[in-house]
Each structure stands twice: as C-alpha cells, then as structure tokens.
XYZ file of C-alpha atoms in Angstrom:
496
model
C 80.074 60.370 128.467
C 83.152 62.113 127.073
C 85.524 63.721 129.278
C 85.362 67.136 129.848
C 88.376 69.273 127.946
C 90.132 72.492 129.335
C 88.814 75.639 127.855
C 92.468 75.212 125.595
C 91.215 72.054 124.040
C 87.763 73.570 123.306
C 89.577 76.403 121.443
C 91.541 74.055 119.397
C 88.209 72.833 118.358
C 86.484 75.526 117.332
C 89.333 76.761 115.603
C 89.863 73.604 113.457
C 85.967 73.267 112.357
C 84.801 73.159 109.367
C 80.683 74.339 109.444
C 78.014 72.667 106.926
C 76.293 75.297 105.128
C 74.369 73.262 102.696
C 70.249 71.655 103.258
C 71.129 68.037 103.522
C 68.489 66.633 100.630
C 68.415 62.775 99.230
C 71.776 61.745 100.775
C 73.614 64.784 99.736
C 74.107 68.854 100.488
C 72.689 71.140 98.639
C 72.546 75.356 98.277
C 69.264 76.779 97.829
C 67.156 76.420 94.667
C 67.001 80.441 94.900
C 71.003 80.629 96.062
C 70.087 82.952 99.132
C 72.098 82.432 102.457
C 71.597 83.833 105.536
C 73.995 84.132 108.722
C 74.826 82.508 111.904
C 76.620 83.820 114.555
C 77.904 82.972 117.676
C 75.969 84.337 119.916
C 78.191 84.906 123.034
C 80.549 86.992 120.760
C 78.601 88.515 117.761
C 81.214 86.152 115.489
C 79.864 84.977 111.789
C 80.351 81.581 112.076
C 78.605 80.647 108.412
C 76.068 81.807 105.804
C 73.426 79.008 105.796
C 71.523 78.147 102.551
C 68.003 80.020 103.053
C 65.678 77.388 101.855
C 61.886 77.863 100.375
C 58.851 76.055 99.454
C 60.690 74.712 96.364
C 63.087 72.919 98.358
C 60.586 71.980 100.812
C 59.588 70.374 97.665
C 62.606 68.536 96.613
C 63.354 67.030 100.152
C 59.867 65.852 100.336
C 59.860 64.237 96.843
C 63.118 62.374 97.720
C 61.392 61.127 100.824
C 58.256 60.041 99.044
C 60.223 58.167 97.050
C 62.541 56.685 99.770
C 59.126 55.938 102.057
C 57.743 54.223 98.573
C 60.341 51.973 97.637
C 61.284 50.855 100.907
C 64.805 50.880 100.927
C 64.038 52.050 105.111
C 60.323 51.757 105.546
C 60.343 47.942 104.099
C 63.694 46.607 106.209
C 63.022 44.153 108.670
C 63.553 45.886 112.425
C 66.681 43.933 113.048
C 68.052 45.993 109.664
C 66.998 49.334 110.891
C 68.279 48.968 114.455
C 71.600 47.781 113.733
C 71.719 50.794 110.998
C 70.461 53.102 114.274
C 72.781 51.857 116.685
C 75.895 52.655 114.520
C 74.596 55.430 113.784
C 74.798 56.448 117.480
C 78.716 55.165 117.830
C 79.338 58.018 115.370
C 77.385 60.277 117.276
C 79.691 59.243 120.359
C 83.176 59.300 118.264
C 82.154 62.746 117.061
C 81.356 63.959 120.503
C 83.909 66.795 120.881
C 83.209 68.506 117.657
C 79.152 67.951 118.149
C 79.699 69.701 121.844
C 81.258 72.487 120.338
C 79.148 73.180 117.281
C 76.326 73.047 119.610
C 77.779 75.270 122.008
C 79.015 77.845 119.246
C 75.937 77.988 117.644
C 73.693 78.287 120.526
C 75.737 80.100 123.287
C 74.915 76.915 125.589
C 77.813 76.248 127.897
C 80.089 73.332 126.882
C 80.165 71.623 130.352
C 75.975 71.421 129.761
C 76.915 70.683 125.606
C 79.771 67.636 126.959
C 77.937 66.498 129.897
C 74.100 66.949 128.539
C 73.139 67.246 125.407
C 75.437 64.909 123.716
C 75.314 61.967 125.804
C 71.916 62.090 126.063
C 71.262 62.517 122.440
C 73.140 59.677 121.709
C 71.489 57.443 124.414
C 68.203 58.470 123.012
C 68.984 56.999 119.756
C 70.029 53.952 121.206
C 66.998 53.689 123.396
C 64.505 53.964 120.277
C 66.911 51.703 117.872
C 66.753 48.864 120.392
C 62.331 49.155 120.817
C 62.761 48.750 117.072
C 62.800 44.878 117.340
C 60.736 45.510 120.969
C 57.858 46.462 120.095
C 55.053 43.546 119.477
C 51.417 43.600 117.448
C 48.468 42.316 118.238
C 45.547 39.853 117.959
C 42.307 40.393 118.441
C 40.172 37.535 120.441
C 38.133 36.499 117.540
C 37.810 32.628 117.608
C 38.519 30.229 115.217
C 35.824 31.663 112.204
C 38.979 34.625 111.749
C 42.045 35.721 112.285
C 42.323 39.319 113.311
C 45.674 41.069 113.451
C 46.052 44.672 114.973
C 49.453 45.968 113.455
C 51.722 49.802 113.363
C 52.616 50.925 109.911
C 55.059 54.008 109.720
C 52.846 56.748 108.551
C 54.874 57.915 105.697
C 57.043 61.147 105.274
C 57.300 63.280 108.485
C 58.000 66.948 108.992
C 59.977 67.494 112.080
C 60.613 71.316 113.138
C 63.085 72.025 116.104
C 63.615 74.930 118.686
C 66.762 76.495 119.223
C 67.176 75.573 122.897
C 68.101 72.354 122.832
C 69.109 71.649 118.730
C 71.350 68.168 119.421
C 68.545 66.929 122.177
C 65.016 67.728 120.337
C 66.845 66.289 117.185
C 67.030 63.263 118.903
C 63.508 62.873 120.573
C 62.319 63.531 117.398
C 64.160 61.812 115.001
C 64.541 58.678 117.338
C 61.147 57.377 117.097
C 60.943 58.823 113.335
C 63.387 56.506 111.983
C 63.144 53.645 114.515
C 58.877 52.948 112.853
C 60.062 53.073 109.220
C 59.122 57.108 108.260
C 61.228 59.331 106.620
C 62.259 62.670 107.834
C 62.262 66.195 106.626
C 63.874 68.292 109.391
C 63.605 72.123 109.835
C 66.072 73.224 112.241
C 65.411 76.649 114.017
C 67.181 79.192 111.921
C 69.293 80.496 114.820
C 70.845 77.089 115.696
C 71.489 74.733 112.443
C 75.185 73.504 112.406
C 74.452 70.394 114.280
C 71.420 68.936 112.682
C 73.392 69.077 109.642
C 76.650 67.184 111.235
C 74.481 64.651 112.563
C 72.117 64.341 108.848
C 76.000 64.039 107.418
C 76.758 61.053 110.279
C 73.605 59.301 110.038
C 74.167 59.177 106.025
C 77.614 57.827 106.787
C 76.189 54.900 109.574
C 74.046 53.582 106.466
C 70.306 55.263 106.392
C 69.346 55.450 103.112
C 69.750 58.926 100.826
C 66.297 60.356 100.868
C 65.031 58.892 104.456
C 67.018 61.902 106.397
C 66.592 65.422 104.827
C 67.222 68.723 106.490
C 65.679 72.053 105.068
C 67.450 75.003 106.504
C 65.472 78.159 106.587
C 62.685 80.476 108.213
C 59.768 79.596 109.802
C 57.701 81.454 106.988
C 59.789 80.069 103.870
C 60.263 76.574 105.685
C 58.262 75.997 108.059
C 55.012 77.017 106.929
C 55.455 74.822 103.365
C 56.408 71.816 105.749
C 52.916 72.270 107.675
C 50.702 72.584 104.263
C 52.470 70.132 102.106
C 49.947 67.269 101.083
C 52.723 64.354 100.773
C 53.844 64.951 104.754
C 51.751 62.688 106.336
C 52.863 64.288 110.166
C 54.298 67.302 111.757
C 55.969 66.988 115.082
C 56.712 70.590 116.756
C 58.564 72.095 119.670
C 58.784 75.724 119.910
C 56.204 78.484 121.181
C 52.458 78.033 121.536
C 51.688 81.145 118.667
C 53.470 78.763 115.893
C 52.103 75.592 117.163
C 48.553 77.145 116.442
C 49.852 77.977 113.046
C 50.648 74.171 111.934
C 46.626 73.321 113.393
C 45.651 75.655 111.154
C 48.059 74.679 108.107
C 46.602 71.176 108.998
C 43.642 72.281 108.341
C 43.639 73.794 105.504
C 45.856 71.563 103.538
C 45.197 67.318 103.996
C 44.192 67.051 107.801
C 47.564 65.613 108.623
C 48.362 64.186 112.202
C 50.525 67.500 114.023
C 52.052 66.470 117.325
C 52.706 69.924 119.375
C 55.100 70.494 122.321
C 54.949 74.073 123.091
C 55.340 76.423 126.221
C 55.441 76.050 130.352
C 54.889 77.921 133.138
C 55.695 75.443 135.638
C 55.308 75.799 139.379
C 57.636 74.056 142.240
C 56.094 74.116 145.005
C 57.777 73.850 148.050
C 55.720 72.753 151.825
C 56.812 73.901 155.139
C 57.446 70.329 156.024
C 60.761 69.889 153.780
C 63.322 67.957 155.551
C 66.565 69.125 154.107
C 66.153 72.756 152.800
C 69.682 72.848 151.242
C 69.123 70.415 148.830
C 65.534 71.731 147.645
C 67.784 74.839 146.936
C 70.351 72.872 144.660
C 67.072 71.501 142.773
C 65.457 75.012 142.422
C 68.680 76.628 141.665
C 69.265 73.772 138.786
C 65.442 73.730 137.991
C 65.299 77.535 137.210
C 68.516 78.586 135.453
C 69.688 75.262 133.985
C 70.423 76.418 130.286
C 69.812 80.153 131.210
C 66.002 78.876 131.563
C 65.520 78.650 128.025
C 63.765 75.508 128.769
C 60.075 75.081 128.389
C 60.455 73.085 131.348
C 62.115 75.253 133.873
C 60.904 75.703 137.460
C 59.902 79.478 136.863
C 57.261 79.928 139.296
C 58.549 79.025 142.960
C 55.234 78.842 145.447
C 56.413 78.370 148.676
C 54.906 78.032 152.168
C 55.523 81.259 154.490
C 57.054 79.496 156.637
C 59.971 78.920 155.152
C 60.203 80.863 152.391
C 63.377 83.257 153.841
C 65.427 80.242 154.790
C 64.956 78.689 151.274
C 65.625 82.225 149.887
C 68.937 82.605 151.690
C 70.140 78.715 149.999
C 68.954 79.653 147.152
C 70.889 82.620 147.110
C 74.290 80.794 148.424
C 73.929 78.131 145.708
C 73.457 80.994 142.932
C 76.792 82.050 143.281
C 77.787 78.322 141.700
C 76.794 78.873 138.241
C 79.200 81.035 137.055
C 78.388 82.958 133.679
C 80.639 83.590 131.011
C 82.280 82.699 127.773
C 80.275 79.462 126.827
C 83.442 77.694 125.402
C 85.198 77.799 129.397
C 83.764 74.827 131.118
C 83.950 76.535 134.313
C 81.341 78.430 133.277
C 77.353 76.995 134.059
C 76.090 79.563 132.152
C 75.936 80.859 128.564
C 74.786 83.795 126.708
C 71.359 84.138 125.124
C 70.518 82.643 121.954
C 69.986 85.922 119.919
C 70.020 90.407 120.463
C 66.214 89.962 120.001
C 65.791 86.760 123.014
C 67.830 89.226 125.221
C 65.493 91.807 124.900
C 62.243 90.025 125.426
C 64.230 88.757 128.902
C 65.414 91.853 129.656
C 62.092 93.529 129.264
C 60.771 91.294 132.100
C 64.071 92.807 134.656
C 62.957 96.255 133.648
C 59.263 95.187 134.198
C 60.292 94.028 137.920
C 61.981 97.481 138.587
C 58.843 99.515 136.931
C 56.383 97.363 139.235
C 58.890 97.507 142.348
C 59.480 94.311 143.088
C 61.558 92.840 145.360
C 64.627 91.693 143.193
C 66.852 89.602 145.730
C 69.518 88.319 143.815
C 70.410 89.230 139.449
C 68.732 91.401 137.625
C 71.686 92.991 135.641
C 72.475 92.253 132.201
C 76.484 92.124 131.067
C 78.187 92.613 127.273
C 74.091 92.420 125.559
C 74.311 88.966 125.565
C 74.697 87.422 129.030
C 71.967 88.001 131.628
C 72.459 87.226 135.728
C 70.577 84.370 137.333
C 67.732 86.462 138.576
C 65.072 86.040 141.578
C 61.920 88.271 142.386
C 60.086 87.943 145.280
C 56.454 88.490 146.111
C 55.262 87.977 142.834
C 51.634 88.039 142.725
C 49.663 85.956 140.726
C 48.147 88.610 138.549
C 52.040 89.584 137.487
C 53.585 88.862 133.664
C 56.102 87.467 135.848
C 53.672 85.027 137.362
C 51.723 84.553 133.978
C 54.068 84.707 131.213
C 57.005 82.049 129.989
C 60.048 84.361 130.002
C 62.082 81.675 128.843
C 65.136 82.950 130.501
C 67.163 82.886 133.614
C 64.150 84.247 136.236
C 62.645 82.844 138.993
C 59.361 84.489 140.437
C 58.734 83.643 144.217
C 55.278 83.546 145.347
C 53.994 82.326 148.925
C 51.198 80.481 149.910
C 49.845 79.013 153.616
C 47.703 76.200 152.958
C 47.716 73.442 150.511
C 44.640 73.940 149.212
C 46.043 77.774 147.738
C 49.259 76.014 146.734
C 47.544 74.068 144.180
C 45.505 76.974 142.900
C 48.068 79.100 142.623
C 50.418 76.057 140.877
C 46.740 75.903 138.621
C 46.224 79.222 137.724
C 48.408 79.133 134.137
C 47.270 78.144 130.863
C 49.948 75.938 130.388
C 50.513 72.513 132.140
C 53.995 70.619 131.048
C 55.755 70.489 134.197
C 55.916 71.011 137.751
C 57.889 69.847 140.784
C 56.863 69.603 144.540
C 59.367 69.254 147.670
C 57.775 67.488 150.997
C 58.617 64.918 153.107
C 54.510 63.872 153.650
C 53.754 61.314 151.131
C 49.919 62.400 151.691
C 51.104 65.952 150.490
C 53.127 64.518 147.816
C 50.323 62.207 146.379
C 47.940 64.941 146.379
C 50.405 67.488 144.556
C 51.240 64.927 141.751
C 47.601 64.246 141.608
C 45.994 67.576 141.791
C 48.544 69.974 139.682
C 47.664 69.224 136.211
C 50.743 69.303 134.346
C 51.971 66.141 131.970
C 55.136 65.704 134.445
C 55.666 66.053 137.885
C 58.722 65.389 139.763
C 58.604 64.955 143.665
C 61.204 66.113 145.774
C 63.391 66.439 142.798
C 63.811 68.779 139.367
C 63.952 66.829 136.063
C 61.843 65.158 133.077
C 62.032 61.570 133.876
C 64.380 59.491 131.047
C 64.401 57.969 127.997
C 61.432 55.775 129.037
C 59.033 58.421 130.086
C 56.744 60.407 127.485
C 57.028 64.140 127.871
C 54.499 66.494 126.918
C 52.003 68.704 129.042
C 48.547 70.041 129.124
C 46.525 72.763 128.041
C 47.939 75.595 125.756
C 51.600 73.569 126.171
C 50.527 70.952 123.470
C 48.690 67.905 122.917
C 48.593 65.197 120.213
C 51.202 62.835 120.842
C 54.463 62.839 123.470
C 58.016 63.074 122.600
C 60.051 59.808 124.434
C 59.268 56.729 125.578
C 57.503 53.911 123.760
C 54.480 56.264 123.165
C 56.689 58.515 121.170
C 56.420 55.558 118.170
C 52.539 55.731 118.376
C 52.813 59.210 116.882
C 54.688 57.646 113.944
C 52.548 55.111 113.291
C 49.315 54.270 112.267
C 46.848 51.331 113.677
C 45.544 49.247 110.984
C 43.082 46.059 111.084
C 43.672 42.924 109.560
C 40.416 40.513 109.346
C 40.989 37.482 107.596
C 38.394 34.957 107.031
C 39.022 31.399 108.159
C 36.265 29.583 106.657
C-alpha cells in the first residue's frame, strides 16, 4: 500500500497530469473513426478535465478485429501459463509504481475520496491482478475415469475475444475483477469504460502495453452505452460479455445476446441488501462502525452497501445513537483532502436521482435522524431514516447513494422476511453473538454473500455475485471467475 500524501502532494499531482484522451486499439491510441469527443469533468468541482474520443460501432469494429486477430495467432492465447503470468505480474509492479498518479486520476474523475482511491482501490486492484496471474500456472485439468480402452481429458480453453463493460463506481477495481481472469485464461479484451469515469482504464491499457501484453489482446473503446455498448453486446466475433452496472442495461445485453450469436453474458447488477442486526449483539459500538462503513463507504454508490438496516426493537435507539456518534467521522469534502471520507457524486444527474429520495423522505414524513441536506450540488450528507416500512421506495429501491433506511423487526422469523422481501439478492450482513441465529441468517437470507458480524465482500478468493434481479451467469473473483472465460471441452482418445 502506498503512503498516504498531504492534500499539498495530491495537488502537485493533479496539477502535473497529463489525461489520455484517445480509445486504446491494437497496442496503440486512437481518436474516433467519426473524430467526435465528448467531456469529462471533475465532478466535485464542475472542472473539464479532457474531451474523450466518442467511439461507435465502427470502432467497436476495429478493436474487435485486432483482437480476433491477436486471439487467432496466439501471440497471448497460445503462451504457455508461466509466459502469461510473469507478463501479469509485471504488469501489476507498474500498477504499484504508478500508484500516486492512478489514485488521483481515479479520484478526479470519479469524485471518490483519495484516502478510499490510496488506501482501496489501488492496492486492491493491483493485488487482484496478482492473485489471478499466479492461478494462471494453478489451475489443473482433468481426466476422466475411463480405463485403459481410452484416454479422456477434460480441459479450459479461453473462449476467444471478450467484451468487458464497467460502472463508474469503482473504474480502477471492476477493471481489475474483470480483466484479471480475462487475461490470466488466454482471451482478449475489449473494454468499455463507463463514459463518466474513463481516465484510468486508459492509464492502466497504456501500463499493461508497456509490462509486455501483446498489441491487440487489451483494447479500450471509450464511448456511450448506445454507440459502445450496445455494438459490444451484438457483435458476432465477441464470444462473452461480462457486465456491472444497473439491472435495466443488464437486460439489454440478454436481449442483444439473443438476437445476435447467443454469446455467454455474465451480469453483476443491483442490491438492496439488508443488515440485520439481533437484540443479542454483544458490543453495539462496533456493529455501528460496520453499519456506518457498510452504508456510506464510497457515498453508497456501491451495489453492495448495507442500505436496508432491520433491527430488533430492542435495541434499535441505542444502535441509532452509535450510529449517529460514528457519522460525524466521515467527513465530506473536497475529494483530493485525505481528511475527507467522503466525496462528491459522480454526476448533476446521480445527485438528483439521490436527492429525489431526501425529498421523498420529507414528502412521506419520515423520521430523518441524522443528513438529509445536500451542499454545493454535488456533495450529499450521510443520511439515516427511520421507520421505514417495507412498502417504502426507500425500503424497495437501490438509491445508490449515501442513505440508510432503518426498519425494526421482533422476531427472527420477520427479520428474514423482511431481509427477503427485495428482488435483488447480492449481499447482506447479520450482527449476533448466537451462532444458531447466525447459521440460520447466512442460511435463510438469499443473497450470493453474507458477512456475519462484519461488513465486507470476502477477498480475492471469494466469487461475488448475487441472486435474483442482481445477476446471474458467472461471478466476478475467485477461481470461479476463470470458468466464465473459459470453455469445457472433451478429449476422447482411443487406445486400442
């Protein structure tokens, strides 16, 4: 991890970059075929950082016919594991001796704060490269128990060219869960960034070039979701589409799928995720820090954020009043400070979906106990509404923002209704000190993670995807990250 700089040194970054403007396509950047840009601004100060090439189909096009014919020859797809982890792994020392500017781009781009970019993001992007790189040469085949008449071999093959499309809360990080596994089976990559946050993908495209992947294996198409996106998800030479972002686009790529050549689309989408907290807790405070962190850890634009607190009666006002005390530690303000825990949103038009849900919670009357204001149209107050009923948008819908919705229950049996009753299922977290309670939460709430007596999403080693409307298909980390990449194929040879 890199040492945290003074808000100074942070400055003196920013001040001395230099931003990539250009698609990264067959080991080089590139404007446009059409020549249209369009801009990216800081989104903490309203700044122009850049004018970004605005990519189309036809250079959707052009990155995927470079990786074709990358993926074809084999000059990545046909190296021995040993090759492509040792190109992987210094690929990942370049992440780490970039770190600075990477923490700042992201941070700039985004309105993350740097503390979370420095601390975070960066590390853990570059440990999740080095996690996948070193599976590469991990990883065995099979046999099949045939006897001596054949020999039956049950072996991965990278699937080909893959489209990976990002989200814009966590640029460096999804990069890296996605591009990990990619790379580490043998597929080549063409990346669509979300159009608000692009800098970094192309810094890192630039680095990974640099370590020694091939031109052609690592393309990035910069661009809307229409004009990019949408070509990405139809074209007949991707092979696979792995998405994060909201549930309405995910059904979009099914349906591109669909209508183009059936291929394999991996989707991580949206959360509603309950914590649910039992009357039998046996240190209150720090259920607060985890709730605190859970809910407004990177303004709650994570799909993964405790949004929904259920909580037992019992001891719902003592958790409130912790809750409230710990609050007043994540200070908000100019992302670039590392004092600062939290950042502005990531766009005028994400501020004004969250803020629609504060006004909602004043139109409804409900019991706001800490927040609810908004500062400079860009930053907006850790915020927590009580006695939120189930039937509420606050209770149903992902806000994706810094809100917490608090929501009591009496017995167990409601707590796992009420943690139930959402069409999503990624996450959820539940604080007791009865291991019977405990095994019957983790059990019983159907989400793809659960953390006990803790907020988080495992490591490097565990997969992370959810159920119902929050995605299905395949799950980013972990070794089963690489089945997504790869296909199964049967090899019967005939003794006799």
């Amino acid at each position: 991890m890199a040492e945290l700089l003074s808000k100074e040194q942070y400055a003196a970054i920013a001040a001395g970059l230099t931003f990539p403007t250009q698609s990264f396509i067959d080991g080089g950047f590139r404007d446009a075929l059409s020549g249209k840009t369009f801009p990216t601004t800081n989104p903490a100060t309203g700044e122009l950082l850049a004018n970004i090439a605005a990519g189309a189909s036809e250079d959707v096009d052009l990155a995927v016919a470079a990786a074709k014919r990358a993926f074809d020859d084999g000059r990545w797809s046909k190296l021995s594991p040993g090759q492509r982890k040792h190109i992987l792994l210094a690929f990942a020392q370049l992440l780490e001796d970039n770190a600075h500017e990477l923490a700042v781009l992201e941070s700039l781009d985004s309105g993350k704060p740097i503390q979370e970019c420095q601390n975070v993001d960066v590390p853990e992007t570059i440990h999740t490269l080095r996690w996948h790189a070193e599976l590469i040469d991990k990883i065995y085949d099979a046999t099949a128990p045939t006897g001596s008449a054949a020999v039956s071999m049950v072996v991965r093959e990278a699937i080909g060219v893959v489209g990976l499309v990002l989200p814009w809360n966590f640029p460096l990080l999804m990069l890296a869960w996605k591009i990990g596994p990619s790379l580490a089976a043998g597929c080549s990559i063409v990346v669509k960034p979300a159009k608000e946050t692009t800098l970094t993908a192309l810094r890192v495209a630039e680095l990974a070039h640099q370590a020694g992947v091939p031109a052609g294996v690592f393309n990035i198409v910069t661009g809307g979701g229409r004009e990019v996106g949408e070509p990405i998800g139809r074209h007949p030479d991707i092979a696979g589409v792995s998405f994060t972002g909201s549930t309405d686009t995910g059904r979009l790529f099914l349906k591109y799928a669909a209508e183009s050549n059936l291929k394999r689309i991996v989707l991580e989408l949206g959360g509603k995720n309950p914590a649910v907290v039992m009357n039998d807790v046996e240190d209150i405070d720090e259920v607060a820090q985890y709730l605190v962190a859970g809910a407004f850890w990177n303004m709650g634009e994570n799909c993964s954020a405790s949004s929904r607190l259920i909580v037992h009666a019992d001891v719902k006002d003592a958790l409130l009043a912790r809750i409230k005390v710990h609050v007043r530690d994540w200070q908000l303000g100019d992302p670039l400070d590392p004092a600062n825990r939290l950042g502005a949103m990531v766009s005028k038009s994400h501020f004004e979906k969250v803020r629609s849900y504060l006004e909602y919670a004043v139109e409804q009357q409900l019991n706001v106990v800490e927040g609810g204001k908004t500062h400079d149209g860009v930053f907006i107050e850790p915020t927590i509404v009580d006695n939120v009923a189930p039937g509420s948008r606050l209770f149903v819908e992902e806000i994706f923002g810094p809100v917490l919705s608090v929501t009591t229950f009496t017995t167990l049996d409601e707590a796992i209704a009420l943690a139930n009753d959402t069409v999503y299922g990624l996450a959820a977290s539940a604080y007791t000190s009865s291991l019977r309670n405990a095994l019957r939460l983790s059990r019983e709430i159907r989400a793809g993670i659960v953390t006990v007596n803790c907020f988080g999403e495992g490591d490097a080693s565990t997969p992370f995807g959810g159920y119902g409307e929050s995605g299905f298909g395949g799950r980013d980390k972990s070794i089963w990250a690489h089945d997504q990449y790869t296909e199964i194929k049967t090899i019967w040879i005939n003794a006799n």
